[in-house]
PDB file of C-alpha atoms in Angstrom:
ATOM      1  CA  MET M  64       0.000   0.000   0.000  1.00 51.00           C
ATOM      2  CA  GLU M  65       1.256   3.471  -0.855  1.00 54.00           C
ATOM      3  CA  VAL M  66       1.877   5.882   2.001  1.00 56.00           C
ATOM      4  CA  MET M  67      -0.412   8.660   0.762  1.00 51.00           C
ATOM      5  CA  ALA M  68      -3.175   6.169  -0.002  1.00 58.00           C
ATOM      6  CA  PHE M  69      -2.895   4.977   3.590  1.00 57.00           C
ATOM      7  CA  LEU M  70      -3.115   8.514   4.993  1.00 56.00           C
ATOM      8  CA  LYS M  71      -6.088   9.332   2.762  1.00 53.00           C
ATOM      9  CA  THR M  72      -7.830   6.191   4.000  1.00 58.00           C
ATOM     10  CA  LEU M  73      -7.466   7.493   7.558  1.00 53.00           C
ATOM     11  CA  HIS M  74      -8.393  11.131   6.998  1.00 48.00           C
ATOM     12  CA  GLY M  75     -10.347  11.318   3.753  1.00 52.00           C
ATOM     13  CA  GLU M  76      -9.460  12.127   0.182  1.00 46.00           C
ATOM     14  CA  ASN M  77      -8.899  15.840   0.809  1.00 45.00           C
ATOM     15  CA  CYS M  78      -6.840  15.395   3.953  1.00 44.00           C
ATOM     16  CA  SER M  79      -3.908  17.597   4.830  1.00 42.00           C
ATOM     17  CA  LEU M  80      -1.532  16.879   7.704  1.00 46.00           C
ATOM     18  CA  SER M  81      -0.933  19.855   9.987  1.00 42.00           C
ATOM     19  CA  LEU M  82       2.770  19.080  10.011  1.00 42.00           C
ATOM     20  CA  ARG M  83       5.442  20.891   8.087  1.00 42.00           C
ATOM     21  CA  ILE M  84       7.841  18.356   6.683  1.00 38.00           C
ATOM     22  CA  PRO M  85      11.155  19.834   5.586  1.00 41.00           C
ATOM     23  CA  ASN M  86      12.815  18.592   2.441  1.00 42.00           C
ATOM     24  CA  PRO M  87      15.825  16.607   3.727  1.00 38.00           C
ATOM     25  CA  PHE M  88      17.394  16.697   0.303  1.00 38.00           C
ATOM     26  CA  GLY M  89      17.603  20.477  -0.070  1.00 43.00           C
ATOM     27  CA  PRO M  90      15.853  22.609  -2.685  1.00 45.00           C
ATOM     28  CA  LYS M  91      14.426  20.640  -5.519  1.00 43.00           C
ATOM     29  CA  THR M  92      16.269  21.292  -8.758  1.00 42.00           C
ATOM     30  CA  VAL M  93      14.172  21.579 -11.876  1.00 41.00           C
ATOM     31  CA  ALA M  94      16.025  19.930 -14.705  1.00 45.00           C
ATOM     32  CA  SER M  95      15.809  21.202 -18.247  1.00 44.00           C
ATOM     33  CA  PRO M  96      13.934  19.022 -20.717  1.00 45.00           C
ATOM     34  CA  SER M  97      17.169  17.994 -22.390  1.00 45.00           C
ATOM     35  CA  SER M  98      18.696  16.777 -19.116  1.00 46.00           C
ATOM     36  CA  LYS M  99      15.866  14.395 -18.161  1.00 48.00           C
ATOM     37  CA  LYS M 100      16.726  10.779 -18.647  1.00 51.00           C
ATOM     38  CA  PRO M 101      13.725   8.759 -19.786  1.00 50.00           C
ATOM     39  CA  LYS M 102      13.365   5.164 -18.694  1.00 52.00           C
ATOM     40  CA  ASN M 103      11.498   2.932 -21.087  1.00 51.00           C
ATOM     41  CA  GLY M 104      10.265   6.062 -22.792  1.00 46.00           C
ATOM     42  CA  VAL M 105       8.694   7.434 -19.599  1.00 43.00           C
ATOM     43  CA  GLU M 106      10.192  10.308 -17.664  1.00 44.00           C
ATOM     44  CA  GLU M 107      10.897   9.482 -14.050  1.00 46.00           C
ATOM     45  CA  GLU M 108       9.275  11.817 -11.560  1.00 46.00           C
ATOM     46  CA  GLU M 109       9.673  11.872  -7.827  1.00 52.00           C
ATOM     47  CA  THR M 110       6.328  11.096  -6.197  1.00 63.00           C
ATOM     48  CA  LEU M 111       5.086  12.293  -2.832  1.00 57.00           C
ATOM     49  CA  ASP M 112       5.076   8.668  -1.663  1.00 60.00           C
ATOM     50  CA  ASP M 113       8.800   8.478  -2.432  1.00 63.00           C
ATOM     51  CA  ARG M 114       9.447  11.712  -0.566  1.00 75.00           C
ATOM     52  CA  ILE M 115       7.621  10.562   2.567  1.00 76.00           C
ATOM     53  CA  SER M 116       9.271   7.152   2.586  1.00 73.00           C
ATOM     54  CA  GLN M 117      12.704   8.774   2.333  1.00 81.00           C
ATOM     55  CA  LEU M 118      12.171  10.902   5.436  1.00 86.00           C
ATOM     56  CA  PRO M 119      14.150   9.951   8.555  1.00 92.00           C
ATOM     57  CA  ASP M 120      12.499   7.681  11.104  1.00 92.00           C
ATOM     58  CA  SER M 121      12.198  10.535  13.610  1.00 93.00           C
ATOM     59  CA  LEU M 122       9.845  12.475  11.297  1.00 92.00           C
ATOM     60  CA  LEU M 123       7.805   9.401  10.399  1.00 92.00           C
ATOM     61  CA  ILE M 124       7.382   8.663  14.110  1.00 94.00           C
ATOM     62  CA  GLN M 125       6.245  12.269  14.589  1.00 94.00           C
ATOM     63  CA  ILE M 126       3.591  11.754  11.910  1.00 92.00           C
ATOM     64  CA  LEU M 127       2.405   8.493  13.476  1.00 94.00           C
ATOM     65  CA  SER M 128       2.245  10.137  16.898  1.00 96.00           C
ATOM     66  CA  LEU M 129      -0.360  12.567  15.528  1.00 94.00           C
ATOM     67  CA  LEU M 130      -2.741   9.723  14.653  1.00 93.00           C
ATOM     68  CA  TRP M 131      -5.091   7.647  16.763  1.00 93.00           C
ATOM     69  CA  THR M 132      -3.006   4.751  18.030  1.00 95.00           C
ATOM     70  CA  LYS M 133      -5.077   2.144  16.200  1.00 94.00           C
ATOM     71  CA  ASP M 134      -4.335   3.938  12.918  1.00 94.00           C
ATOM     72  CA  ALA M 135      -0.643   4.291  13.779  1.00 94.00           C
ATOM     73  CA  VAL M 136      -0.366   0.545  14.401  1.00 95.00           C
ATOM     74  CA  SER M 137      -2.109  -0.115  11.069  1.00 93.00           C
ATOM     75  CA  SER M 138       0.799   1.576   9.273  1.00 90.00           C
ATOM     76  CA  CYS M 139       2.846  -1.600   9.803  1.00 90.00           C
ATOM     77  CA  VAL M 140       1.273  -3.039   6.625  1.00 86.00           C
ATOM     78  CA  LEU M 141       2.825  -0.380   4.379  1.00 83.00           C
ATOM     79  CA  SER M 142       6.252  -1.969   4.064  1.00 82.00           C
ATOM     80  CA  LYS M 143       9.095  -3.487   6.063  1.00 84.00           C
ATOM     81  CA  ARG M 144      10.374   0.041   6.674  1.00 84.00           C
ATOM     82  CA  TRP M 145       7.127   0.903   8.503  1.00 88.00           C
ATOM     83  CA  GLN M 146       6.643  -2.443  10.246  1.00 90.00           C
ATOM     84  CA  TYR M 147       7.953  -1.401  13.665  1.00 93.00           C
ATOM     85  CA  LEU M 148       7.901   2.397  13.511  1.00 94.00           C
ATOM     86  CA  TRP M 149       4.657   2.520  15.509  1.00 95.00           C
ATOM     87  CA  THR M 150       6.426   1.011  18.526  1.00 96.00           C
ATOM     88  CA  SER M 151       8.302   4.314  18.939  1.00 96.00           C
ATOM     89  CA  VAL M 152       5.306   6.675  19.015  1.00 97.00           C
ATOM     90  CA  TYR M 153       5.238   8.955  22.054  1.00 97.00           C
ATOM     91  CA  ASN M 154       1.513   9.809  22.033  1.00 97.00           C
ATOM     92  CA  PHE M 155      -1.115   7.173  22.793  1.00 97.00           C
ATOM     93  CA  ASN M 156      -4.773   7.717  21.913  1.00 95.00           C
ATOM     94  CA  PHE M 157      -6.926   4.722  22.813  1.00 93.00           C
ATOM     95  CA  VAL M 158     -10.639   4.819  21.981  1.00 89.00           C
ATOM     96  CA  ALA M 159     -12.873   1.951  23.080  1.00 85.00           C
ATOM     97  CA  GLU M 160     -15.530   2.873  20.502  1.00 82.00           C
ATOM     98  CA  ALA M 161     -13.175   1.692  17.765  1.00 85.00           C
ATOM     99  CA  PHE M 162     -13.611  -1.889  18.988  1.00 86.00           C
ATOM    100  CA  LYS M 163     -16.723  -4.041  18.935  1.00 85.00           C
ATOM    101  CA  LYS M 164     -15.879  -5.863  22.165  1.00 84.00           C
ATOM    102  CA  ALA M 165     -14.353  -4.586  25.403  1.00 80.00           C
ATOM    103  CA  GLU M 166     -11.932  -7.519  25.549  1.00 84.00           C
ATOM    104  CA  ASN M 167     -10.575  -6.577  22.119  1.00 88.00           C
ATOM    105  CA  PHE M 168      -9.951  -3.036  23.331  1.00 88.00           C
ATOM    106  CA  ILE M 169      -8.141  -4.319  26.420  1.00 88.00           C
ATOM    107  CA  SER M 170      -6.023  -6.741  24.368  1.00 91.00           C
ATOM    108  CA  PHE M 171      -5.079  -3.986  21.925  1.00 93.00           C
ATOM    109  CA  VAL M 172      -3.956  -1.548  24.629  1.00 93.00           C
ATOM    110  CA  ASP M 173      -1.981  -4.329  26.343  1.00 93.00           C
ATOM    111  CA  HIS M 174      -0.322  -5.252  23.046  1.00 95.00           C
ATOM    112  CA  VAL M 175       0.645  -1.665  22.200  1.00 97.00           C
ATOM    113  CA  LEU M 176       2.091  -0.816  25.600  1.00 96.00           C
ATOM    114  CA  THR M 177       3.902  -4.151  25.883  1.00 95.00           C
ATOM    115  CA  HIS M 178       5.670  -3.557  22.560  1.00 96.00           C
ATOM    116  CA  SER M 179       6.337   0.137  23.083  1.00 96.00           C
ATOM    117  CA  SER M 180       9.995   1.141  22.922  1.00 95.00           C
ATOM    118  CA  CYS M 181       9.345   4.784  23.830  1.00 93.00           C
ATOM    119  CA  SER M 182      11.212   5.922  26.941  1.00 91.00           C
ATOM    120  CA  LYS M 183       9.422   9.279  27.252  1.00 95.00           C
ATOM    121  CA  ILE M 184       5.648   9.441  26.795  1.00 97.00           C
ATOM    122  CA  LYS M 185       4.223  12.836  25.871  1.00 97.00           C
ATOM    123  CA  LYS M 186       0.574  11.944  26.370  1.00 96.00           C
ATOM    124  CA  ILE M 187      -1.782   9.053  26.953  1.00 96.00           C
ATOM    125  CA  TYR M 188      -5.506   9.467  26.297  1.00 94.00           C
ATOM    126  CA  LEU M 189      -7.918   6.714  27.321  1.00 89.00           C
ATOM    127  CA  PHE M 190     -11.525   6.971  26.163  1.00 85.00           C
ATOM    128  CA  SER M 191     -13.480   4.055  27.619  1.00 74.00           C
ATOM    129  CA  LEU M 192     -17.155   3.363  27.022  1.00 58.00           C
ATOM    130  CA  VAL M 193     -17.724   1.983  30.487  1.00 58.00           C
ATOM    131  CA  VAL M 194     -15.786   1.625  33.706  1.00 50.00           C
ATOM    132  CA  PRO M 195     -16.614  -1.818  35.104  1.00 52.00           C
ATOM    133  CA  GLU M 196     -16.257  -2.773  38.738  1.00 41.00           C
ATOM    134  CA  ARG M 197     -12.936  -4.317  37.878  1.00 47.00           C
ATOM    135  CA  ASP M 198     -10.502  -1.560  36.993  1.00 61.00           C
ATOM    136  CA  LEU M 199     -10.277  -2.345  33.244  1.00 58.00           C
ATOM    137  CA  LYS M 200      -6.506  -2.404  33.727  1.00 80.00           C
ATOM    138  CA  ILE M 201      -6.567   1.374  34.032  1.00 82.00           C
ATOM    139  CA  SER M 202      -4.149   1.200  36.940  1.00 84.00           C
ATOM    140  CA  GLN M 203      -1.714  -0.961  34.997  1.00 88.00           C
ATOM    141  CA  TRP M 204      -1.793   1.248  31.918  1.00 91.00           C
ATOM    142  CA  LEU M 205      -1.315   4.472  33.852  1.00 91.00           C
ATOM    143  CA  SER M 206       1.516   2.946  35.902  1.00 92.00           C
ATOM    144  CA  PHE M 207       3.297   2.189  32.623  1.00 94.00           C
ATOM    145  CA  ALA M 208       2.836   5.813  31.561  1.00 96.00           C
ATOM    146  CA  VAL M 209       4.198   7.124  34.873  1.00 95.00           C
ATOM    147  CA  GLU M 210       7.260   4.882  34.578  1.00 95.00           C
ATOM    148  CA  ASN M 211       7.918   6.487  31.201  1.00 96.00           C
ATOM    149  CA  LYS M 212       7.626  10.063  32.500  1.00 96.00           C
ATOM    150  CA  VAL M 213       4.244  10.897  30.983  1.00 97.00           C
ATOM    151  CA  GLU M 214       3.356  14.599  30.737  1.00 98.00           C
ATOM    152  CA  ASP M 215      -0.319  14.639  29.705  1.00 97.00           C
ATOM    153  CA  VAL M 216      -3.001  12.218  30.902  1.00 96.00           C
ATOM    154  CA  MET M 217      -6.663  12.185  29.876  1.00 94.00           C
ATOM    155  CA  LEU M 218      -8.973   9.488  31.198  1.00 87.00           C
ATOM    156  CA  TYR M 219     -12.555   9.870  30.044  1.00 82.00           C
ATOM    157  CA  ALA M 220     -15.017   7.185  31.095  1.00 70.00           C
ATOM    158  CA  PHE M 221     -18.606   6.783  29.954  1.00 61.00           C
ATOM    159  CA  ALA M 222     -20.206   4.708  32.714  1.00 55.00           C
ATOM    160  CA  LEU M 223     -23.543   2.989  32.272  1.00 48.00           C
ATOM    161  CA  ALA M 224     -24.211   3.335  35.992  1.00 47.00           C
ATOM    162  CA  GLU M 225     -23.529   6.415  38.092  1.00 53.00           C
ATOM    163  CA  TYR M 226     -21.918   4.461  40.920  1.00 51.00           C
ATOM    164  CA  LEU M 227     -19.181   3.038  38.694  1.00 56.00           C
ATOM    165  CA  SER M 228     -15.844   4.764  39.203  1.00 66.00           C
ATOM    166  CA  TYR M 229     -12.155   3.985  39.544  1.00 69.00           C
ATOM    167  CA  GLU M 230      -9.085   4.741  41.597  1.00 74.00           C
ATOM    168  CA  LEU M 231      -5.780   5.909  40.154  1.00 81.00           C
ATOM    169  CA  PRO M 232      -2.582   3.902  40.725  1.00 83.00           C
ATOM    170  CA  LEU M 233      -0.521   5.106  43.675  1.00 88.00           C
ATOM    171  CA  SER M 234       2.407   6.038  41.443  1.00 90.00           C
ATOM    172  CA  ILE M 235       0.498   8.763  39.608  1.00 92.00           C
ATOM    173  CA  TYR M 236      -0.146  10.737  42.809  1.00 92.00           C
ATOM    174  CA  THR M 237       3.552  11.622  43.026  1.00 93.00           C
ATOM    175  CA  CYS M 238       4.307  11.793  39.299  1.00 95.00           C
ATOM    176  CA  SER M 239       6.764  14.677  38.942  1.00 94.00           C
ATOM    177  CA  SER M 240       6.569  14.772  35.119  1.00 97.00           C
ATOM    178  CA  LEU M 241       2.798  15.311  34.977  1.00 97.00           C
ATOM    179  CA  VAL M 242       1.833  18.647  33.373  1.00 97.00           C
ATOM    180  CA  THR M 243      -1.845  18.205  32.437  1.00 97.00           C
ATOM    181  CA  LEU M 244      -4.430  15.871  33.945  1.00 95.00           C
ATOM    182  CA  ASN M 245      -7.987  15.402  32.704  1.00 93.00           C
ATOM    183  CA  LEU M 246     -10.160  12.924  34.617  1.00 88.00           C
ATOM    184  CA  SER M 247     -13.770  11.794  34.924  1.00 83.00           C
ATOM    185  CA  ARG M 248     -15.352   9.513  37.547  1.00 77.00           C
ATOM    186  CA  TRP M 249     -12.223   9.565  39.648  1.00 78.00           C
ATOM    187  CA  VAL M 250     -12.345   8.497  43.297  1.00 77.00           C
ATOM    188  CA  PHE M 251     -10.210  10.933  45.307  1.00 78.00           C
ATOM    189  CA  ASP M 252      -8.523   9.295  48.314  1.00 79.00           C
ATOM    190  CA  LYS M 253      -7.570  11.974  50.844  1.00 79.00           C
ATOM    191  CA  ARG M 254      -5.383   9.524  52.768  1.00 84.00           C
ATOM    192  CA  LEU M 255      -2.811   9.342  49.979  1.00 85.00           C
ATOM    193  CA  ILE M 256       0.258  11.533  49.614  1.00 89.00           C
ATOM    194  CA  LEU M 257      -0.289  13.917  46.720  1.00 91.00           C
ATOM    195  CA  ALA M 258       2.571  15.800  45.040  1.00 93.00           C
ATOM    196  CA  TRP M 259       1.885  17.154  41.561  1.00 94.00           C
ATOM    197  CA  ASN M 260       4.679  19.706  41.590  1.00 94.00           C
ATOM    198  CA  SER M 261       4.753  20.216  37.801  1.00 96.00           C
ATOM    199  CA  LEU M 262       1.012  20.048  37.164  1.00 96.00           C
ATOM    200  CA  LYS M 263      -0.269  23.150  35.351  1.00 95.00           C
ATOM    201  CA  SER M 264      -3.731  22.058  34.220  1.00 95.00           C
ATOM    202  CA  LEU M 265      -6.279  19.967  36.141  1.00 92.00           C
ATOM    203  CA  LYS M 266      -9.711  19.234  34.657  1.00 92.00           C
ATOM    204  CA  VAL M 267     -12.068  16.951  36.547  1.00 88.00           C
ATOM    205  CA  ARG M 268     -15.698  16.016  35.944  1.00 84.00           C
ATOM    206  CA  THR M 269     -18.261  13.776  37.664  1.00 76.00           C
ATOM    207  CA  ILE M 270     -16.566  13.732  41.053  1.00 76.00           C
ATOM    208  CA  ARG M 271     -17.385  14.359  44.707  1.00 76.00           C
ATOM    209  CA  LEU M 272     -14.944  16.451  46.754  1.00 79.00           C
ATOM    210  CA  ASP M 273     -15.455  17.855  50.240  1.00 80.00           C
ATOM    211  CA  ASP M 274     -13.878  21.058  51.563  1.00 80.00           C
ATOM    212  CA  ASP M 275     -10.797  19.263  52.890  1.00 83.00           C
ATOM    213  CA  ASP M 276     -10.302  17.483  49.549  1.00 82.00           C
ATOM    214  CA  ILE M 277     -10.248  20.802  47.719  1.00 82.00           C
ATOM    215  CA  VAL M 278      -7.708  22.278  50.132  1.00 83.00           C
ATOM    216  CA  LYS M 279      -5.421  19.262  49.806  1.00 86.00           C
ATOM    217  CA  LEU M 280      -5.784  19.167  46.043  1.00 86.00           C
ATOM    218  CA  LEU M 281      -4.863  22.807  45.545  1.00 85.00           C
ATOM    219  CA  SER M 282      -2.010  22.798  48.070  1.00 87.00           C
ATOM    220  CA  SER M 283      -0.469  19.797  46.283  1.00 91.00           C
ATOM    221  CA  CYS M 284      -0.314  21.607  42.918  1.00 91.00           C
ATOM    222  CA  PRO M 285       1.943  24.653  43.445  1.00 91.00           C
ATOM    223  CA  ALA M 286       2.360  25.286  39.703  1.00 92.00           C
ATOM    224  CA  LEU M 287      -1.345  24.954  38.839  1.00 92.00           C
ATOM    225  CA  GLU M 288      -2.557  27.518  36.285  1.00 92.00           C
ATOM    226  CA  ILE M 289      -5.859  26.023  35.096  1.00 92.00           C
ATOM    227  CA  LEU M 290      -8.522  24.334  37.234  1.00 88.00           C
ATOM    228  CA  GLU M 291     -11.816  23.104  35.780  1.00 87.00           C
ATOM    229  CA  LEU M 292     -14.466  21.259  37.786  1.00 82.00           C
ATOM    230  CA  SER M 293     -17.702  20.127  36.152  1.00 80.00           C
ATOM    231  CA  MET M 294     -20.583  17.919  37.299  1.00 71.00           C
ATOM    232  CA  PHE M 295     -19.135  17.916  40.792  1.00 71.00           C
ATOM    233  CA  GLY M 296     -20.482  18.116  44.312  1.00 66.00           C
ATOM    234  CA  GLY M 297     -19.717  17.565  47.966  1.00 65.00           C
ATOM    235  CA  PHE M 298     -18.019  20.795  49.052  1.00 65.00           C
ATOM    236  CA  ARG M 299     -19.676  23.998  50.265  1.00 65.00           C
ATOM    237  CA  ARG M 300     -17.031  26.604  49.475  1.00 65.00           C
ATOM    238  CA  LEU M 301     -14.106  26.984  47.123  1.00 65.00           C
ATOM    239  CA  GLU M 302     -11.328  29.240  48.337  1.00 66.00           C
ATOM    240  CA  ILE M 303      -8.335  29.676  46.051  1.00 67.00           C
ATOM    241  CA  ASN M 304      -5.148  31.325  47.208  1.00 66.00           C
ATOM    242  CA  SER M 305      -2.751  30.834  44.321  1.00 64.00           C
ATOM    243  CA  SER M 306      -0.718  33.428  42.488  1.00 68.00           C
ATOM    244  CA  ASN M 307      -0.179  31.051  39.545  1.00 72.00           C
ATOM    245  CA  LEU M 308      -3.815  30.231  38.839  1.00 73.00           C
ATOM    246  CA  ILE M 309      -4.874  31.914  35.596  1.00 67.00           C
ATOM    247  CA  SER M 310      -8.250  30.279  35.021  1.00 57.00           C
ATOM    248  CA  SER M 311     -10.744  28.410  37.202  1.00 57.00           C
ATOM    249  CA  VAL M 312     -14.104  27.096  36.040  1.00 57.00           C
ATOM    250  CA  GLY M 313     -16.687  25.474  38.246  1.00 55.00           C
TER     251      GLY M 313
END
């Protein structure tokens, strides 16, 4: 399969990647008609597929990191050159809706993270249709991300029952690399040590927090600039004393 045909399959016929790809071969020289060397009577022209395939692995990995992870993994069918490039992506976007069965979604995420060779994760987004009483391996997946110095975490759960929720792995509560955190249906445990020293953006929805929880949460995020709470309850007052906080929405 040609590279551009693959990208068009993912994003439509009129797609355009929002990524500027430099020409690694310098300015393209336009040859005069007399200097072109025909092959079998047909002039050879450099195609866009050729150009993309000749890019260094680092740029191809950057392209794959912009895609949904399922699409990035699918690129392995393009050629031997692309077979293992997806294992180096640094962004992970997992969407349960892309799978007919929950067990297939779980197996896919396990497979991707098990084969990942990335030592520094930029972001991991998990969009799950339902949070079952068992933790759907959320704890295991997030622990992997923390071990690889993840910066951005989004965990969005669509639960079929209001009482369904989840707890985060202990390691994420002291993750020093975390910059943005977006959660829904999270169970906040006030007994745990919380130290999000680098966290700048916290967005939480469908959660219950009392007054003490809010105080602990804010005091544990000294660099926090953005705080968004939606569909929340439990506390009676919200007092913010932070010189860094730029925006707060409740």
